[in-house]
Tab-separated table of C-alpha atoms and ligand atoms in Angstrom:
chain	number	residue	atom	x	y	z
A	1	UNK	CA	-19.637	35.394	61.219
A	2	UNK	CA	-23.576	35.912	59.828
A	3	UNK	CA	-24.206	39.550	58.196
A	4	UNK	CA	-27.286	40.729	60.296
A	5	UNK	CA	-27.554	44.141	59.278
A	6	UNK	CA	-25.251	44.780	56.048
A	7	UNK	CA	-24.421	48.707	55.527
A	8	UNK	CA	-26.493	48.839	52.130
A	9	UNK	CA	-28.715	46.211	50.526
A	10	UNK	CA	-29.127	47.591	46.357
A	11	UNK	CA	-31.608	43.905	46.090
A	12	UNK	CA	-33.988	45.504	48.209
A	13	UNK	CA	-34.716	47.996	45.598
A	14	UNK	CA	-33.842	46.097	42.720
A	15	UNK	CA	-35.709	43.225	42.876
A	16	UNK	CA	-39.164	44.595	43.278
A	17	UNK	CA	-38.743	46.164	39.770
A	18	UNK	CA	-36.505	43.808	38.029
A	19	UNK	CA	-38.917	42.734	35.198
A	20	UNK	CA	-39.443	46.273	34.383
A	21	UNK	CA	-35.723	46.910	34.429
A	22	UNK	CA	-35.129	43.900	32.228
A	23	UNK	CA	-37.896	45.621	29.732
A	24	UNK	CA	-36.051	48.887	30.021
A	25	UNK	CA	-32.753	46.976	29.309
A	26	UNK	CA	-34.420	44.973	26.232
A	27	UNK	CA	-36.010	48.351	24.936
A	28	UNK	CA	-32.267	49.571	24.427
A	29	UNK	CA	-31.061	46.505	22.904
A	30	UNK	CA	-33.831	46.357	20.172
A	31	UNK	CA	-33.427	50.289	19.576
A	32	UNK	CA	-29.549	49.826	19.381
A	33	UNK	CA	-29.145	53.454	20.065
A	34	UNK	CA	-26.243	52.865	22.886
A	35	UNK	CA	-24.651	56.088	22.572
A	36	UNK	CA	-26.273	59.603	23.214
A	37	UNK	CA	-30.241	57.605	22.578
A	38	UNK	CA	-33.266	58.527	23.323
A	39	UNK	CA	-33.630	57.045	26.835
A	40	UNK	CA	-30.773	59.366	27.781
A	41	UNK	CA	-32.189	62.799	26.770
A	42	UNK	CA	-35.515	61.313	28.279
A	43	UNK	CA	-33.449	60.759	31.720
A	44	UNK	CA	-31.818	64.219	31.352
A	45	UNK	CA	-35.036	65.860	31.249
A	46	UNK	CA	-36.571	64.119	33.809
A	47	UNK	CA	-33.816	64.173	36.357
A	48	UNK	CA	-33.654	68.164	35.500
A	49	UNK	CA	-37.039	68.899	35.965
A	50	UNK	CA	-37.258	66.733	39.144
A	51	UNK	CA	-34.762	68.907	40.687
A	52	UNK	CA	-36.311	72.064	39.430
A	53	UNK	CA	-33.701	72.759	36.654
A	54	UNK	CA	-33.831	73.610	33.108
A	55	UNK	CA	-31.020	71.351	31.559
A	56	UNK	CA	-29.183	67.951	32.680
A	57	UNK	CA	-26.249	66.366	30.807
A	58	UNK	CA	-25.597	63.029	31.151
A	59	UNK	CA	-21.821	62.018	31.889
A	60	UNK	CA	-19.593	58.998	32.657
A	61	UNK	CA	-18.945	59.425	36.526
A	62	UNK	CA	-19.836	62.054	39.206
A	63	UNK	CA	-15.690	62.849	39.174
A	64	UNK	CA	-16.736	63.753	35.293
A	65	UNK	CA	-19.775	65.763	36.408
A	66	UNK	CA	-17.607	68.177	38.480
A	67	UNK	CA	-14.424	68.117	35.821
A	68	UNK	CA	-16.338	68.988	33.047
A	69	UNK	CA	-18.706	71.138	34.765
A	70	UNK	CA	-16.160	73.409	35.792
A	71	UNK	CA	-14.613	73.658	32.690
A	72	UNK	CA	-18.280	74.635	31.266
A	73	UNK	CA	-18.109	77.128	33.735
A	74	UNK	CA	-15.154	78.577	32.042
A	75	UNK	CA	-13.040	77.738	35.056
A	76	UNK	CA	-9.764	75.975	34.748
A	77	UNK	CA	-5.869	76.927	34.664
A	78	UNK	CA	-4.914	79.875	36.765
A	79	UNK	CA	-8.279	79.621	38.668
A	80	UNK	CA	-8.690	79.232	42.303
A	81	UNK	CA	-11.740	76.900	43.406
A	82	UNK	CA	-12.544	76.502	47.403
A	83	UNK	CA	-14.051	73.242	48.607
A	84	UNK	CA	-14.127	71.390	51.902
A	85	UNK	CA	-11.173	68.799	52.964
A	86	UNK	CA	-14.058	67.120	54.925
A	87	UNK	CA	-15.418	65.405	51.177
A	88	UNK	CA	-15.079	62.036	49.130
A	89	UNK	CA	-11.721	62.353	47.128
A	90	UNK	CA	-13.530	62.828	43.760
A	91	UNK	CA	-14.759	66.374	44.739
A	92	UNK	CA	-10.946	67.267	44.845
A	93	UNK	CA	-10.122	65.298	41.596
A	94	UNK	CA	-12.513	67.016	39.668
A	95	UNK	CA	-11.065	70.657	40.576
A	96	UNK	CA	-7.347	69.119	39.627
A	97	UNK	CA	-8.894	67.697	36.399
A	98	UNK	CA	-10.249	71.124	35.386
A	99	UNK	CA	-6.563	72.477	35.786
A	100	UNK	CA	-7.934	74.805	38.680
A	101	UNK	CA	-6.455	75.116	41.989
A	102	UNK	CA	-7.727	73.634	44.718
A	103	UNK	CA	-7.902	75.600	47.893
A	104	UNK	CA	-9.315	73.215	50.846
A	105	UNK	CA	-11.235	74.707	53.726
A	106	UNK	CA	-12.443	73.437	57.308
A	107	UNK	CA	-15.789	71.953	57.850
A	108	UNK	CA	-18.531	73.060	60.842
A	109	UNK	CA	-18.013	70.460	63.474
A	110	UNK	CA	-21.577	70.044	64.006
A	111	UNK	CA	-23.064	69.461	60.555
A	112	UNK	CA	-19.820	68.177	58.924
A	113	UNK	CA	-20.547	70.501	56.109
A	114	UNK	CA	-17.853	73.566	54.439
A	115	UNK	CA	-17.305	76.119	57.029
A	116	UNK	CA	-18.417	79.467	55.016
A	117	UNK	CA	-16.322	81.542	57.750
A	118	UNK	CA	-13.360	79.891	56.879
A	119	UNK	CA	-13.943	80.064	53.128
A	120	UNK	CA	-14.264	83.719	53.473
A	121	UNK	CA	-11.035	83.772	55.071
A	122	UNK	CA	-9.581	81.648	51.554
A	123	UNK	CA	-10.504	84.024	49.129
A	124	UNK	CA	-7.743	85.710	46.923
A	125	UNK	CA	-8.135	87.731	43.825
A	126	UNK	CA	-7.517	84.623	41.726
A	127	UNK	CA	-10.945	82.546	43.221
A	128	UNK	CA	-13.163	82.133	40.889
A	129	UNK	CA	-15.657	79.313	42.508
A	130	UNK	CA	-16.480	77.526	45.762
A	131	UNK	CA	-17.876	73.880	45.647
A	132	UNK	CA	-20.318	73.527	47.922
A	133	UNK	CA	-20.617	69.132	48.844
A	134	UNK	CA	-24.307	68.645	50.368
A	135	UNK	CA	-22.332	65.930	52.230
A	136	UNK	CA	-24.843	63.123	53.615
A	137	UNK	CA	-27.389	63.837	52.183
A	138	UNK	CA	-27.775	67.531	53.881
A	139	UNK	CA	-27.541	70.352	51.869
A	140	UNK	CA	-25.262	73.715	52.348
A	141	UNK	CA	-27.550	76.727	53.125
A	142	UNK	CA	-28.450	78.000	50.026
A	143	UNK	CA	-29.446	81.380	51.627
A	144	UNK	CA	-25.809	81.621	53.117
A	145	UNK	CA	-24.068	80.301	49.956
A	146	UNK	CA	-26.043	82.974	47.613
A	147	UNK	CA	-25.321	85.547	49.934
A	148	UNK	CA	-21.600	84.101	49.937
A	149	UNK	CA	-21.370	84.073	46.350
A	150	UNK	CA	-22.422	87.299	45.891
A	151	UNK	CA	-20.033	89.019	48.644
A	152	UNK	CA	-16.989	87.922	46.985
A	153	UNK	CA	-18.598	87.837	43.155
A	154	UNK	CA	-17.662	84.150	42.628
A	155	UNK	CA	-19.623	81.083	41.347
A	156	UNK	CA	-21.240	78.083	43.290
A	157	UNK	CA	-20.639	74.862	41.829
A	158	UNK	CA	-22.380	72.113	43.909
A	159	UNK	CA	-21.479	68.941	44.497
A	160	UNK	CA	-24.789	67.089	44.739
A	161	UNK	CA	-23.052	63.665	44.086
A	162	UNK	CA	-24.945	63.051	47.636
A	163	UNK	CA	-27.793	64.751	47.819
A	164	UNK	CA	-30.216	63.819	45.147
A	165	UNK	CA	-33.712	65.563	45.585
A	166	UNK	CA	-32.626	67.019	48.770
A	167	UNK	CA	-34.019	70.496	50.109
A	168	UNK	CA	-33.400	73.531	52.294
A	169	UNK	CA	-34.804	77.096	52.475
A	170	UNK	CA	-36.890	75.943	49.306
A	171	UNK	CA	-34.086	75.175	46.838
A	172	UNK	CA	-33.348	71.511	45.883
A	173	UNK	CA	-30.068	70.418	45.028
A	174	UNK	CA	-28.394	71.458	42.162
A	175	UNK	CA	-30.871	74.291	41.698
A	176	UNK	CA	-28.789	76.971	43.838
A	177	UNK	CA	-25.403	77.326	41.746
A	178	UNK	CA	-24.482	78.060	38.357
A	179	UNK	CA	-24.060	74.540	37.817
A	180	UNK	CA	-24.133	71.557	39.855
A	181	UNK	CA	-22.694	67.648	39.541
A	182	UNK	CA	-24.648	64.627	40.645
A	183	UNK	CA	-23.089	61.011	40.935
A	184	UNK	CA	-25.159	57.658	39.879
A	185	UNK	CA	-22.585	55.354	41.261
A	186	UNK	CA	-24.693	52.110	42.446
A	187	UNK	CA	-25.143	53.094	46.196
A	188	UNK	CA	-25.748	56.929	45.888
A	189	UNK	CA	-29.407	57.224	46.598
A	190	UNK	CA	-30.250	56.981	42.771
A	191	UNK	CA	-27.793	54.615	41.387
A	192	UNK	CA	-27.087	53.051	38.043
A	193	UNK	CA	-25.955	49.437	37.628
A	194	UNK	CA	-22.446	51.165	36.733
A	195	UNK	CA	-20.891	54.307	36.937
A	196	UNK	CA	-23.073	57.476	35.853
A	197	UNK	CA	-22.813	61.381	36.618
A	198	UNK	CA	-24.977	64.450	35.374
A	199	UNK	CA	-24.711	68.178	35.501
A	200	UNK	CA	-27.438	70.206	36.197
A	201	UNK	CA	-27.816	73.992	34.883
A	202	UNK	CA	-30.192	76.857	34.540
A	203	UNK	CA	-27.708	78.318	31.795
A	204	UNK	CA	-28.394	76.949	28.270
A	205	UNK	CA	-24.893	78.313	27.231
A	206	UNK	CA	-22.987	76.173	29.622
A	207	UNK	CA	-25.404	73.284	28.783
A	208	UNK	CA	-24.544	73.717	25.181
A	209	UNK	CA	-20.567	73.521	26.305
A	210	UNK	CA	-21.107	70.449	28.780
A	211	UNK	CA	-22.731	68.455	25.711
A	212	UNK	CA	-19.969	69.635	23.406
A	213	UNK	CA	-17.306	68.635	25.984
A	214	UNK	CA	-18.687	65.197	26.940
A	215	UNK	CA	-18.429	64.212	23.180
A	216	UNK	CA	-14.983	64.870	22.025
A	217	UNK	CA	-15.528	68.569	22.141
A	218	UNK	CA	-17.786	68.340	18.937
A	219	UNK	CA	-20.225	71.218	18.227
A	220	UNK	CA	-21.499	69.085	15.339
A	221	UNK	CA	-19.960	66.039	13.827
A	222	UNK	CA	-16.370	65.730	13.451
A	223	UNK	CA	-16.087	69.470	14.121
A	224	UNK	CA	-14.102	70.022	17.570
A	225	UNK	CA	-14.514	73.650	18.729
A	226	UNK	CA	-12.948	72.467	22.225
A	227	UNK	CA	-10.479	70.026	23.937
A	228	UNK	CA	-13.202	67.640	24.876
A	229	UNK	CA	-13.204	64.089	26.251
A	230	UNK	CA	-15.188	60.998	25.886
A	231	UNK	CA	-17.663	61.044	28.942
A	232	UNK	CA	-21.423	59.857	28.209
A	233	UNK	CA	-24.085	58.626	30.391
A	234	UNK	CA	-24.619	54.968	28.188
A	235	UNK	CA	-28.466	54.760	27.293
A	236	UNK	CA	-28.632	51.679	28.978
A	237	UNK	CA	-27.825	53.258	32.144
A	238	UNK	CA	-30.051	56.290	31.362
A	239	UNK	CA	-33.004	53.572	31.005
A	240	UNK	CA	-32.395	51.978	34.001
A	241	UNK	CA	-32.185	54.977	35.959
A	242	UNK	CA	-35.352	56.188	34.352
A	243	UNK	CA	-37.359	53.293	35.666
A	244	UNK	CA	-35.734	53.998	39.679
A	245	UNK	CA	-36.414	57.796	39.449
A	246	UNK	CA	-40.065	57.849	40.109
A	247	UNK	CA	-39.206	55.754	43.093
A	248	UNK	CA	-36.740	57.693	44.432
A	249	UNK	CA	-38.287	60.474	46.671
A	250	UNK	CA	-40.340	57.446	48.372
A	251	UNK	CA	-36.851	55.944	48.861
A	252	UNK	CA	-35.743	59.262	50.208
A	253	UNK	CA	-38.530	59.387	52.568
A	254	UNK	CA	-37.645	55.851	53.934
A	255	UNK	CA	-34.372	56.680	54.643
A	256	UNK	CA	-35.455	59.718	56.757
A	257	UNK	CA	-37.900	57.685	58.666
A	258	UNK	CA	-35.185	55.368	59.489
A	259	UNK	CA	-32.800	58.351	60.430
A	260	UNK	CA	-35.547	59.521	62.898
A	261	UNK	CA	-35.650	56.187	64.319
A	262	UNK	CA	-32.109	56.145	64.888
A	263	UNK	CA	-32.052	59.278	66.374
A	264	UNK	CA	-34.836	58.864	68.803
A	265	UNK	CA	-33.322	55.554	70.023
A	266	UNK	CA	-29.491	56.965	70.100
A	267	UNK	CA	-30.538	60.172	72.195
A	268	UNK	CA	-29.784	58.128	75.579
A	269	UNK	CA	-26.106	57.486	74.515
A	270	UNK	CA	-25.536	61.306	74.427
A	271	UNK	CA	-24.311	61.346	77.801
A	272	UNK	CA	-21.894	58.797	76.888
A	273	UNK	CA	-20.130	60.802	74.115
A	274	UNK	CA	-22.077	59.175	71.077
A	275	UNK	CA	-24.437	61.719	69.215
A	276	UNK	CA	-25.408	62.193	65.237
A	277	UNK	CA	-23.873	64.321	63.044
A	278	UNK	CA	-26.491	67.260	63.617
A	279	UNK	CA	-29.139	67.591	60.664
A	280	UNK	CA	-30.181	71.732	59.925
A	281	UNK	CA	-32.283	70.445	57.537
A	282	UNK	CA	-35.640	68.792	58.481
A	283	UNK	CA	-37.100	66.360	56.457
A	284	UNK	CA	-34.657	68.016	53.268
A	285	UNK	CA	-31.723	65.865	54.420
A	286	UNK	CA	-31.987	62.532	52.119
A	287	UNK	CA	-29.515	60.555	54.471
A	288	UNK	CA	-27.413	58.993	51.768
A	289	UNK	CA	-25.280	58.148	55.161
A	290	UNK	CA	-26.489	58.304	58.462
A	291	UNK	CA	-23.174	59.316	60.459
A	292	UNK	CA	-22.566	59.024	64.451
A	293	UNK	CA	-19.553	60.602	66.047
A	294	UNK	CA	-18.032	58.742	68.870
A	295	UNK	CA	-16.900	61.970	71.324
A	296	UNK	CA	-13.038	61.739	72.833
A	297	UNK	CA	-15.489	61.732	76.147
A	298	UNK	CA	-16.548	58.147	75.205
A	299	UNK	CA	-14.649	55.536	76.890
A	300	UNK	CA	-14.452	53.335	73.822
A	301	UNK	CA	-12.698	54.358	70.595
A	302	UNK	CA	-14.507	54.272	67.331
A	303	UNK	CA	-12.218	51.747	66.383
A	304	UNK	CA	-12.915	49.235	68.761
A	305	UNK	CA	-16.724	49.926	68.423
A	306	UNK	CA	-16.910	49.390	64.982
A	307	UNK	CA	-14.768	45.959	65.262
A	308	UNK	CA	-17.069	44.908	67.803
A	309	UNK	CA	-19.948	45.878	65.545
A	310	UNK	CA	-18.824	43.832	63.128
A	311	UNK	CA	-18.469	40.868	64.998
A	312	UNK	CA	-22.133	41.295	66.269
A	313	UNK	CA	-23.161	41.061	62.504
A	314	UNK	CA	-23.481	44.518	62.052
A	315	UNK	CA	-21.126	46.454	59.088
A	316	UNK	CA	-20.681	49.798	59.264
A	317	UNK	CA	-18.388	52.349	57.045
A	318	UNK	CA	-16.412	55.627	57.754
A	319	UNK	CA	-16.900	58.596	55.700
A	320	UNK	CA	-13.985	59.508	55.415
A	321	UNK	CA	-11.093	58.114	57.485
A	322	UNK	CA	-8.529	60.536	55.756
A	323	UNK	CA	-9.739	64.251	55.113
A	324	UNK	CA	-8.193	65.011	51.228
A	325	UNK	CA	-5.885	67.461	52.867
A	326	UNK	CA	-3.633	64.717	54.022
A	327	UNK	CA	-4.167	61.990	50.977
A	328	UNK	CA	-0.591	60.929	50.235
A	329	UNK	CA	-1.478	61.523	46.687
A	330	UNK	CA	-1.978	64.894	47.132
A	331	UNK	CA	1.132	65.966	49.266
A	332	UNK	CA	2.041	68.498	46.272
A	333	UNK	CA	-0.853	70.858	47.927
A	334	UNK	CA	1.495	71.318	50.731
A	335	UNK	CA	-1.116	70.864	53.765
A	336	UNK	CA	0.052	69.622	56.788
A	337	UNK	CA	-1.728	67.579	59.645
A	338	UNK	CA	-3.229	70.166	61.961
A	339	UNK	CA	-4.457	72.491	59.083
A	340	UNK	CA	-7.976	71.764	59.671
A	341	UNK	CA	-8.830	70.807	62.930
A	342	UNK	CA	-12.531	69.875	62.646
A	343	UNK	CA	-12.237	67.711	59.564
A	344	UNK	CA	-9.178	65.972	61.483
A	345	UNK	CA	-10.924	65.394	64.296
A	346	UNK	CA	-14.122	64.207	62.787
A	347	UNK	CA	-11.988	61.861	60.494
A	348	UNK	CA	-11.218	60.138	63.796
A	349	UNK	CA	-14.829	60.386	65.534
A	350	UNK	CA	-17.160	59.514	62.711
A	351	UNK	CA	-18.973	56.305	61.910
A	352	UNK	CA	-21.557	55.507	59.239
A	353	UNK	CA	-24.322	53.040	60.177
A	354	UNK	CA	-26.546	51.017	57.810
A	355	UNK	CA	-29.093	53.213	56.178
A	356	UNK	CA	-30.923	52.426	52.790
A	357	UNK	CA	-34.541	51.965	51.911
A	358	UNK	CA	-35.970	49.041	53.083
A	359	UNK	CA	-33.780	48.920	56.311
A	360	UNK	CA	-36.528	47.572	58.982
A	361	UNK	CA	-37.050	48.447	62.348
A	362	UNK	CA	-36.235	45.289	63.997
A	363	UNK	CA	-32.502	45.910	62.022
A	364	UNK	CA	-32.333	49.656	63.714
A	365	UNK	CA	-33.019	48.290	67.038
A	366	UNK	CA	-30.637	45.358	66.592
A	367	UNK	CA	-28.022	48.111	65.487
A	368	UNK	CA	-28.806	50.038	68.891
A	369	UNK	CA	-29.042	47.226	71.173
A	370	UNK	CA	-25.690	45.929	69.646
A	371	UNK	CA	-24.170	49.837	70.456
A	372	UNK	CA	-25.626	49.704	73.944
A	373	UNK	CA	-24.106	46.432	74.833
A	374	UNK	CA	-20.690	47.284	73.281
A	375	UNK	CA	-20.860	50.635	75.231
A	376	UNK	CA	-22.351	49.050	78.344
A	377	UNK	CA	-19.423	46.413	78.498
A	378	UNK	CA	-16.735	48.902	78.048
A	379	UNK	CA	-17.905	50.370	81.482
A	380	UNK	CA	-16.455	47.481	83.834
B	1	PLP	C1	-19.942	59.703	44.863
B	1	PLP	C2	-19.375	61.094	44.737
B	1	PLP	C3	-18.653	61.575	43.978
B	1	PLP	C4	-18.017	61.220	42.739
B	1	PLP	O1	-19.192	60.516	42.081
B	1	PLP	P1	-18.233	59.100	41.164
B	1	PLP	O2	-19.655	58.937	40.341
B	1	PLP	O3	-17.835	58.144	42.016
B	1	PLP	O4	-16.903	59.699	40.115
B	1	PLP	C5	-18.269	62.997	44.166
B	1	PLP	N1	-18.491	63.609	45.404
B	1	PLP	C6	-18.932	63.251	46.517
B	1	PLP	C7	-19.210	63.658	47.821
B	1	PLP	C8	-19.332	61.850	46.256
B	1	PLP	O5	-20.181	61.020	47.538
């Protein structure tokens, strides 16, 4: 079967700047500064500035950005960290890697983002931080978060792995909390040619601790003041990201305009129980993913829709099919089916449609027509 609309197409962003990318790679090869080189500090400054934050510290992955970032904020053994069950598993792994105790909470059924009322009920004297995940490219409300953190006297640590340059209420992703984690996994809105991540923070002490933690815990060469790790963003990857960063906001707008077209063309399907996850961020949503819900009132099930779309040459995804609290590797956390009903319901109903810069109007039409045909077929 031929693929008519792929789920993502990275060639569309890489081929137009291929010469530039190759020059950037060659530059690093001729300089030879592969670890902690010039292009890395350039990218750290540029990405932090673009996000409205003072300091950026490049690390080997988004997962490490969460784990090391929490440790740099002095969060670890004996501390509880609140996070949503509806997120990619890396958010949870980051917390356990840091040695802290993860406390999962449910999500809002309209936005799929962390439910702050549920989070309030999960506060204990041991709660040190909350990790809002700006899921699918939409930020958790900064005003509500700051209110929440003030009321409970805890730290905000943002998981912005899906939210590069997303905005809400005048804040950019990564500028709300004490620190924030980003990922440059190839298919993120800003992606490297391999793994990569970054911690952003306004706090010079946290930045200094991060620089030490990612570099064997060294405060200066061969003096190891903490139990660090080896987790640096490669200079090569950073220089690739230096080429892509100036294009990011254009790519984000392109995603947003595709999302608007999806929204418009999907509107008639609301009557049969198919609706997009709500956007409460206007143009500040950067649509890392475009996610729809297939309600239980819909006569077709999510799996059937996905299979038939696949047969029609349209690739889709599910983000995510199993909420964190039900992951088999984390049964030791003691959660049960039924603990987080909204996250569980969403995991059964959501479907991510093709979304990437360069998705064409006719491809969007193709996706919508295919959905309409499939949903229509099911009526007979
Ligand atoms: C991708 C992602 C991460 C982890 O990033 P890696 O670079 O793959 O380690 C963390 N949280 C969320 C929400 C993500 O989507």
